[in-house]
Tab-separated table of C-alpha atoms in Angstrom:
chain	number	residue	atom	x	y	z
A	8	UNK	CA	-12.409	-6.354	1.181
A	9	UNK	CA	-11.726	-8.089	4.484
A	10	UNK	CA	-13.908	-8.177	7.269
A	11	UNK	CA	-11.815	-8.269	11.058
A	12	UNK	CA	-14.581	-9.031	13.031
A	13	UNK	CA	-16.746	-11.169	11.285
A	14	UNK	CA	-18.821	-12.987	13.321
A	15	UNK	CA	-21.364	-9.826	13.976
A	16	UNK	CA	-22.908	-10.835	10.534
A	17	UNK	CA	-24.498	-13.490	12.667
A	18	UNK	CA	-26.539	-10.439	13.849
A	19	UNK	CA	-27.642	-9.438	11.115
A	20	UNK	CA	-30.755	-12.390	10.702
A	21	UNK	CA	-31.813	-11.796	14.521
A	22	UNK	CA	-32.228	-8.262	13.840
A	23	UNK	CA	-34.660	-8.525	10.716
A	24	UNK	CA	-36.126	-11.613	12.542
A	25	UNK	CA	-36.981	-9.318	15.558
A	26	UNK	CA	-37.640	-6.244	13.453
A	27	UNK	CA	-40.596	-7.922	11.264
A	28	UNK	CA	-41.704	-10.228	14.328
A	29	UNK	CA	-42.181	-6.950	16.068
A	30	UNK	CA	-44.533	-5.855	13.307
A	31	UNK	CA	-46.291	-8.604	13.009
A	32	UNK	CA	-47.494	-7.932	17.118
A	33	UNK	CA	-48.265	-4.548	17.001
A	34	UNK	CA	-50.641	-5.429	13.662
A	35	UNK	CA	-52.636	-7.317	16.684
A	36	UNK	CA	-52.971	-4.627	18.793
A	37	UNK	CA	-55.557	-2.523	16.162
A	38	UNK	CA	-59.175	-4.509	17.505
A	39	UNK	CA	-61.833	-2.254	15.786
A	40	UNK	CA	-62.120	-0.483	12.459
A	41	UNK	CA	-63.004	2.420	14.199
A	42	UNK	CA	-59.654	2.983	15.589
A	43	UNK	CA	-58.259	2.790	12.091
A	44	UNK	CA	-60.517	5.205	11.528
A	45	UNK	CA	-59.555	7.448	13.745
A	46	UNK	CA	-55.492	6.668	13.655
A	47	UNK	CA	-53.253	8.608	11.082
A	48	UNK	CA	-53.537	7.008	7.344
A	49	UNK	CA	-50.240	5.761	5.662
A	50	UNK	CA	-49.911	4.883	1.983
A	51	UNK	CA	-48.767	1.183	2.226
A	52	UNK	CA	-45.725	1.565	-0.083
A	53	UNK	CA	-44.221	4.656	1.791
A	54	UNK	CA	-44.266	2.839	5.067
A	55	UNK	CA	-42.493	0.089	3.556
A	56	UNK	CA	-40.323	1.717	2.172
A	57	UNK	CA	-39.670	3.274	5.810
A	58	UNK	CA	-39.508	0.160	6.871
A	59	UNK	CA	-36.387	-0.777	4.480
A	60	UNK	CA	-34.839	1.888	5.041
A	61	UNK	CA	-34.679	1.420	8.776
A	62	UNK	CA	-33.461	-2.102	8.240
A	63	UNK	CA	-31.218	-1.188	6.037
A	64	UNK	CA	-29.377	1.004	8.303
A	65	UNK	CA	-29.240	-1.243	11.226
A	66	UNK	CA	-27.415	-3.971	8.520
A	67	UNK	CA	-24.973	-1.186	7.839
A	68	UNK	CA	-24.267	-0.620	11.407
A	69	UNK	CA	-23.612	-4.053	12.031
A	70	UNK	CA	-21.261	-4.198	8.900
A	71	UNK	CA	-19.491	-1.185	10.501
A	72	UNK	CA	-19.055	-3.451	13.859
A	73	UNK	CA	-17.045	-6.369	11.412
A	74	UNK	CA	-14.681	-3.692	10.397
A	75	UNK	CA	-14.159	-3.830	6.634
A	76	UNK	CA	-10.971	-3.441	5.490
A	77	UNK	CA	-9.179	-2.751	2.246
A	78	UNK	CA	-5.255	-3.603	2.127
A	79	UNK	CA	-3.525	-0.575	1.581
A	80	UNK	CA	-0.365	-1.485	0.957
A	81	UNK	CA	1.920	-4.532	1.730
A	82	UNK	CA	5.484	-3.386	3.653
A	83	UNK	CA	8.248	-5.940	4.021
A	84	UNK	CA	9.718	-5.340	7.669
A	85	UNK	CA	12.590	-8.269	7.114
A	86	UNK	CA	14.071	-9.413	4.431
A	87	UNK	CA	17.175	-11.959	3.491
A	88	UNK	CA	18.626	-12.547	0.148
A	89	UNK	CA	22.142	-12.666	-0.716
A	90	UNK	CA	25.084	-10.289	0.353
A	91	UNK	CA	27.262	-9.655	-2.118
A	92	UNK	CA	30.535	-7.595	-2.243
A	93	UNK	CA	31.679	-6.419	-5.491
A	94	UNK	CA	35.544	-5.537	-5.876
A	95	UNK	CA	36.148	-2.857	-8.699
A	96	UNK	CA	40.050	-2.771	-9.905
A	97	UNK	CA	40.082	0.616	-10.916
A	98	UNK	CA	44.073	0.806	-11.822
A	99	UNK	CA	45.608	2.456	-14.573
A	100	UNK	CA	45.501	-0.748	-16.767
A	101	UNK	CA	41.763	-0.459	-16.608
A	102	UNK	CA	41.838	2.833	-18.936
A	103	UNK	CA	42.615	0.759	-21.600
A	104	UNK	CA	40.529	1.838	-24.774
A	105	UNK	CA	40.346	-2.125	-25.890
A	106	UNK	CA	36.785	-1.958	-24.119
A	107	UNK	CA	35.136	1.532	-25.646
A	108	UNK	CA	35.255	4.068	-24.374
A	109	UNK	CA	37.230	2.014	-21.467
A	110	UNK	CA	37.603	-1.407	-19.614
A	111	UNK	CA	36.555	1.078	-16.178
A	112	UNK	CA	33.506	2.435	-17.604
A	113	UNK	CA	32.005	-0.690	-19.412
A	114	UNK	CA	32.348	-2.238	-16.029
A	115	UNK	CA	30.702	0.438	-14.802
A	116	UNK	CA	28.099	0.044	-17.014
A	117	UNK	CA	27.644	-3.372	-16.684
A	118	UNK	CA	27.710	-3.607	-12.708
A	119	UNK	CA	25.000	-0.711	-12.588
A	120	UNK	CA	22.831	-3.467	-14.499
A	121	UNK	CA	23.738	-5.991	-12.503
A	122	UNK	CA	22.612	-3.795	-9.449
A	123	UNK	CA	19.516	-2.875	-11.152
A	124	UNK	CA	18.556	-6.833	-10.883
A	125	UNK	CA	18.960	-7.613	-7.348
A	126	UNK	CA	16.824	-5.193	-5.643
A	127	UNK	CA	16.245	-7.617	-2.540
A	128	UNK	CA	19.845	-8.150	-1.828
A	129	UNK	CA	22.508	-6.545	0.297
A	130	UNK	CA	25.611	-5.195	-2.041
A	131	UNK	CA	28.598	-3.725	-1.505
A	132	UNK	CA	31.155	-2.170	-3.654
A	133	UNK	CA	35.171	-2.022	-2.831
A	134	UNK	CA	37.555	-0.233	-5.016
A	135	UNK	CA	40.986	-1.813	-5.563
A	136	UNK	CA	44.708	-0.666	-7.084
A	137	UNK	CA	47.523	-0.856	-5.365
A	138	UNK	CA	45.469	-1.018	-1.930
A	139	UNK	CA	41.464	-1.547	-1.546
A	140	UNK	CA	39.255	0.258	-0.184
A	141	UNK	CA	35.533	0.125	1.593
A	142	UNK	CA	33.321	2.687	-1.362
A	143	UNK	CA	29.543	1.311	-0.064
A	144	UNK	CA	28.971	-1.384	2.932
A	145	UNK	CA	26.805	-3.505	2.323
A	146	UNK	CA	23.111	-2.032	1.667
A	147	UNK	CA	19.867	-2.274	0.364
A	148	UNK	CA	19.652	1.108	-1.074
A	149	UNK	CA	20.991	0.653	-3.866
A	150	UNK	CA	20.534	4.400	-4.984
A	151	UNK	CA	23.270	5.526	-3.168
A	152	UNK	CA	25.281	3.036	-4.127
A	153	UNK	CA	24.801	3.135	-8.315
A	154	UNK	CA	25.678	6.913	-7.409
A	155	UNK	CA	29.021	6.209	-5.294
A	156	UNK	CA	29.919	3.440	-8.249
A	157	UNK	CA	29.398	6.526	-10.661
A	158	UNK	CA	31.493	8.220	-8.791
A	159	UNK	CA	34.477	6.112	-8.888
A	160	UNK	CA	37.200	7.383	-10.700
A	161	UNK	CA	40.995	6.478	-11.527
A	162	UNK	CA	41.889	9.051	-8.448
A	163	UNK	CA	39.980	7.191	-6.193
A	164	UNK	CA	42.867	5.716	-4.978
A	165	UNK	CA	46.271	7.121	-4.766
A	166	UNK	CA	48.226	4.092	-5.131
A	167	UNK	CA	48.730	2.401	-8.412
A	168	UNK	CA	49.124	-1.235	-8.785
A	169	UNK	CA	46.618	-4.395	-8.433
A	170	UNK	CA	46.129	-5.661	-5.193
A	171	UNK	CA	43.937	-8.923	-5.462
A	172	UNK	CA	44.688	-10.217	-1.771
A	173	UNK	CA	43.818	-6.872	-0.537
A	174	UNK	CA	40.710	-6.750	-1.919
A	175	UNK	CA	39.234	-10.268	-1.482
A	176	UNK	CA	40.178	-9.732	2.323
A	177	UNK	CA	38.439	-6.229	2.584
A	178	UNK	CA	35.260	-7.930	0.890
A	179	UNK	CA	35.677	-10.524	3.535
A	180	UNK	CA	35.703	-7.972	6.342
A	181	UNK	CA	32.332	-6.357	4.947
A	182	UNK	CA	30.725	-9.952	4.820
A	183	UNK	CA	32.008	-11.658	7.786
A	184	UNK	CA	29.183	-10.152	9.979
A	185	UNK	CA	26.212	-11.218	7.590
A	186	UNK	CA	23.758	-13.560	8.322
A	187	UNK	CA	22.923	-14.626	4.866
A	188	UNK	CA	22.965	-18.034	4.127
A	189	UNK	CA	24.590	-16.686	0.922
A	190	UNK	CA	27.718	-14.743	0.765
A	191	UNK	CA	29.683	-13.717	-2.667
A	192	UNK	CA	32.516	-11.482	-3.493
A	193	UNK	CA	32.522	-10.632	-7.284
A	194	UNK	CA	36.420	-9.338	-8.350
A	195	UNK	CA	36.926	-7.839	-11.697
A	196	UNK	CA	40.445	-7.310	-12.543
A	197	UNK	CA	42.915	-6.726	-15.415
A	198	UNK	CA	46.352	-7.167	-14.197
A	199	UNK	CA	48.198	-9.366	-11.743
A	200	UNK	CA	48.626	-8.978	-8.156
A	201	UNK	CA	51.820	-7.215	-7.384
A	202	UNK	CA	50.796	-4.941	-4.404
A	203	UNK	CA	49.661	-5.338	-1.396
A	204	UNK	CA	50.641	-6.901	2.129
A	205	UNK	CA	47.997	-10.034	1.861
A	206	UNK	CA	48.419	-12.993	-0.385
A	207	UNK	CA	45.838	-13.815	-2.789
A	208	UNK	CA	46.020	-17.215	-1.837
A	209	UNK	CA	45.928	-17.030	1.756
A	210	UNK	CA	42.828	-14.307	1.242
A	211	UNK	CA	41.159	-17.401	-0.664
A	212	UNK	CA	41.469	-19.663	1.966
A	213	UNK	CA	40.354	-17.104	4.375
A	214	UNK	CA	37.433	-16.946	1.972
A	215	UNK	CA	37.139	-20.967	1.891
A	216	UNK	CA	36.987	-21.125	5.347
A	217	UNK	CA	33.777	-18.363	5.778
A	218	UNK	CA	32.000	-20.222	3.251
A	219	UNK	CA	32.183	-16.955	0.759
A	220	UNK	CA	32.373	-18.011	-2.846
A	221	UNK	CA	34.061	-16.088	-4.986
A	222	UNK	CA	33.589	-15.298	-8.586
A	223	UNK	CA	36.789	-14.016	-10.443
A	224	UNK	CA	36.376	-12.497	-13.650
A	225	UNK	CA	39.400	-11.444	-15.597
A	226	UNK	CA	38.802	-8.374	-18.011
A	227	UNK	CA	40.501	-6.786	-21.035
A	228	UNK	CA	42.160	-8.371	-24.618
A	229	UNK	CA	45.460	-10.065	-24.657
A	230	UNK	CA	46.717	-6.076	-25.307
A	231	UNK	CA	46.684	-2.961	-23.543
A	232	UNK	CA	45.836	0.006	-25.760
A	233	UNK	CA	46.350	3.666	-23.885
A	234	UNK	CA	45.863	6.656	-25.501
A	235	UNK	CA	49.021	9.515	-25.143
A	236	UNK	CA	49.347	13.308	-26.347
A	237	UNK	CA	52.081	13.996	-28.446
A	238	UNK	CA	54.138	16.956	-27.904
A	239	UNK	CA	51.553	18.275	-30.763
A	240	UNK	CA	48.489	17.770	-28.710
A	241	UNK	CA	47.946	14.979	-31.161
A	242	UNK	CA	45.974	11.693	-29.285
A	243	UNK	CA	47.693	8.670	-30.062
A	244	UNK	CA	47.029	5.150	-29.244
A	245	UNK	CA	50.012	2.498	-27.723
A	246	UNK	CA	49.381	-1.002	-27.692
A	247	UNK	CA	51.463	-2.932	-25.330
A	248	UNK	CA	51.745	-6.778	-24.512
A	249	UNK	CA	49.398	-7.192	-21.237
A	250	UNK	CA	47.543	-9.825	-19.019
A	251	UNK	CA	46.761	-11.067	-15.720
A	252	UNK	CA	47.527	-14.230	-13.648
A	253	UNK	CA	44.771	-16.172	-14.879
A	254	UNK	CA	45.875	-19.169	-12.932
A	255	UNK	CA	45.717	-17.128	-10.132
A	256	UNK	CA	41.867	-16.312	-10.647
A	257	UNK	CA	41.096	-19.862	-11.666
A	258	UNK	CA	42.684	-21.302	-8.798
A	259	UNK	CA	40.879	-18.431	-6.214
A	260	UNK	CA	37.330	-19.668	-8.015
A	261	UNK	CA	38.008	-22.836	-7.734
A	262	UNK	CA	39.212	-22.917	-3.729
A	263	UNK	CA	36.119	-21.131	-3.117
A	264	UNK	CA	33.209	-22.463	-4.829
A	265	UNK	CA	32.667	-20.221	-7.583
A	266	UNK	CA	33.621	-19.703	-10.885
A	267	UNK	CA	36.371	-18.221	-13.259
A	268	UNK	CA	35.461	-15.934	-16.278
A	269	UNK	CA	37.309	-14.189	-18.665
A	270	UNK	CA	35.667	-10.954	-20.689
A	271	UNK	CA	37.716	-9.908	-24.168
A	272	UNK	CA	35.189	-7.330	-25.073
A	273	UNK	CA	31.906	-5.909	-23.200
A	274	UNK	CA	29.245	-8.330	-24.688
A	275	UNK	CA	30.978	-11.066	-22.886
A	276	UNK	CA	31.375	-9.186	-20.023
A	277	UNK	CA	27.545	-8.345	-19.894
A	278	UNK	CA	26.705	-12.116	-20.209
A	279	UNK	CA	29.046	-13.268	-17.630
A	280	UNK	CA	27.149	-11.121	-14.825
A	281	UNK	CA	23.689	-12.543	-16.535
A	282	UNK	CA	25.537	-15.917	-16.028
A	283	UNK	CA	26.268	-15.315	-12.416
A	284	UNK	CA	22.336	-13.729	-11.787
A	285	UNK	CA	21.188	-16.813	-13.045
A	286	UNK	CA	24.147	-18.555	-10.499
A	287	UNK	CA	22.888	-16.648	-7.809
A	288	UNK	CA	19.171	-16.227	-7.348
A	289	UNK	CA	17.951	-14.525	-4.360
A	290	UNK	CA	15.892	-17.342	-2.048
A	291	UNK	CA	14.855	-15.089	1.073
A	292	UNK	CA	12.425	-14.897	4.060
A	293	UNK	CA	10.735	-12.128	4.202
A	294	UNK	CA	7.534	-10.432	7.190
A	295	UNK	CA	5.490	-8.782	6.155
A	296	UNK	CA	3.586	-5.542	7.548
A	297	UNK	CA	0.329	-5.237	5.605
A	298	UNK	CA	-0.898	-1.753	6.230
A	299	UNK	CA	-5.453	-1.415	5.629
A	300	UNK	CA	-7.591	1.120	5.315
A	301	UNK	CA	-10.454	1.338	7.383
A	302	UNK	CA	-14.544	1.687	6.143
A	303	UNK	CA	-16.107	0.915	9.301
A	304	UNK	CA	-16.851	4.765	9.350
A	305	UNK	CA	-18.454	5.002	5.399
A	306	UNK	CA	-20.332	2.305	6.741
A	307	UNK	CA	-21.329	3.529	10.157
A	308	UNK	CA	-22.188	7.003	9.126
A	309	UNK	CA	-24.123	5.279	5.722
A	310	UNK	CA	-26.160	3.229	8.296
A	311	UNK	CA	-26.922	6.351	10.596
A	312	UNK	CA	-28.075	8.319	7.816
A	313	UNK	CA	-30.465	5.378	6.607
A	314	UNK	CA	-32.085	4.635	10.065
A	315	UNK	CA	-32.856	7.792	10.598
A	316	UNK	CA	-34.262	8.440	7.423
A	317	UNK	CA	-36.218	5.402	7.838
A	318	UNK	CA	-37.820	6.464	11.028
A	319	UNK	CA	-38.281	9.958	9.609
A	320	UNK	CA	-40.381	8.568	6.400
A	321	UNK	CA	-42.153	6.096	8.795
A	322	UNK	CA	-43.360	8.026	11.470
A	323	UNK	CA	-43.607	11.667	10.402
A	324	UNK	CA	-43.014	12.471	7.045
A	325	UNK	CA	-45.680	9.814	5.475
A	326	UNK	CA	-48.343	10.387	8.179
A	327	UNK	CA	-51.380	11.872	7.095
A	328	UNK	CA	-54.025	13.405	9.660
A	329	UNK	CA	-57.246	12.988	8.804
């Protein structure tokens, strides 16, 4: 409990200094036994106690002039951690069944738990094949966004293909109106860039030159496996020789600050995002708004009810005429 106005405690010894000096000078005032005699009889322990109780209550009316408080509940009004724009290649490629049930929905998976970890930073997610595109600006409710990510599906996109320079440069357009002190774009991909009007490399140095790192993480086994239906409606499985420009991702890491990885199955790809939570830790300022709850009226009304009570018991109730 916190008390806003606390000095009015310093009120509290004047009043019982005044309250029992007060006593003390009407005791003076009684000069014959014959009075006494003739003045209403109170039992000594009832008039004390009316006493107390009178005192009591003015103590409770000066606690309700310091204005207890109890903190309710503490509400952050501004807040700063990192802003981070995830880019999602959601091509065919990424429907390979090398990653079970596929390399799409273990990343999926895996971002969602990412997500789950950063609650005080801003995130955005941009889908990429042959074009990128804007799925979630950057926001702190991250509800809506683990339920857009959900969402995302091969036929998000109508154009096949892996843009890479398209999509670093869309993350940079999301970030390049924050005020963090830390910007990242995280971009998952399994293939190569072959679409797209924007070089990856000129994106990078784009990138470079916002101070926006950029972690590149390359997903999938050194083969493509796709399932196909027969002309039987039996589900077969095709492997095929596959890969991505890893160069390419190294050399986009390294221009920027951050880091290459490479995932072959979805254990590594979980500990690569733990590797880049531990990377980036969120170091923010944050106000805030601490909301209280008021007892200066328990107290005030407690106080009321005990002075009068006390003057009750002392004057009336106690008396005895003889």
């Amino acid at each position: 409990m916190e008390l806003a106005s606390w000095y009015f405690l310093l009120l509290i010894p004047l009043v019982i200094y005044l309250f029992f000096r007060k006593q003390k000078k009407s005791a003076l005032k009684f000069s014959s036994v014959k009075l006494l005699k003739a003045s209403a009889k109170k039992d000594a322990f009832k008039h004390k106690l009316g006493k107390f109780l009178t005192v009591a209550g003015l103590i409770f009316l000066i606690f309700a002039l310091t204005r207890p408080q109890l903190q309710k509940e503490t509400i952050p009004i501004d807040q700063k951690g990192i802003d981070i724009a995830i880019a999602l290649d959601i091509s065919s490629s990424m429907s390979s069944v090398d990653f079970e049930p596929n390399r799409l929905e273990v990343a999926r998976e895996t971002i969602n738990e990412f997500i789950r970890g950063r609650t005080n930073d801003r995130i955005s997610l941009i889908i990429f094949a042959g074009t990128a595109h804007t799925r979630i600006p950057l926001t702190l409710d991250h509800d809506i966004l683990t339920q857009s990510l959900n969402e995302v599906s091969f036929d998000s996109l109508n154009r096949d293909g892996t843009a890479i320079g398209m999509a670093i440069s869309v993350g940079l357009n999301r970030l390049k109106k924050s005020d963090s002190d830390s910007k990242i774009i995280i971009l998952l991909t399994d293939g190569d860039n072959n679409a797209g009007e924007i070089n990856p490399y000129t994106a990078s140095q784009l990138a470079q030159d916002m101070g926006v790192k950029i972690y590149t993480i390359g997903v999938g086994s050194d083969r493509t496996i796709v399932e196909v239906t027969d002309i039987f409606g039996r589900v077969r499985r095709q492997a095929y020789e596959g890969g991505f420009d890893e160069e390419l991702l190294k050399q986009i890491a390294q221009d920027t600050g951050g880091q290459y990885f490479r995932a072959k199955d979805p254990k590594a790809l979980e500990q690569i995002f733990e590797t880049i939570d531990r990377l980036e830790k969120s170091e923010f300022e944050r106000d805030d708004f601490i909301q209280y709850m008021e007892l200066y009226v328990v107290f005030a009304i407690t106080g009321l009810v005990l002075l009068l009570l006390g003057i009750f018991f002392d004057k009336y109730y106690y008396t005895k005429i003889p």
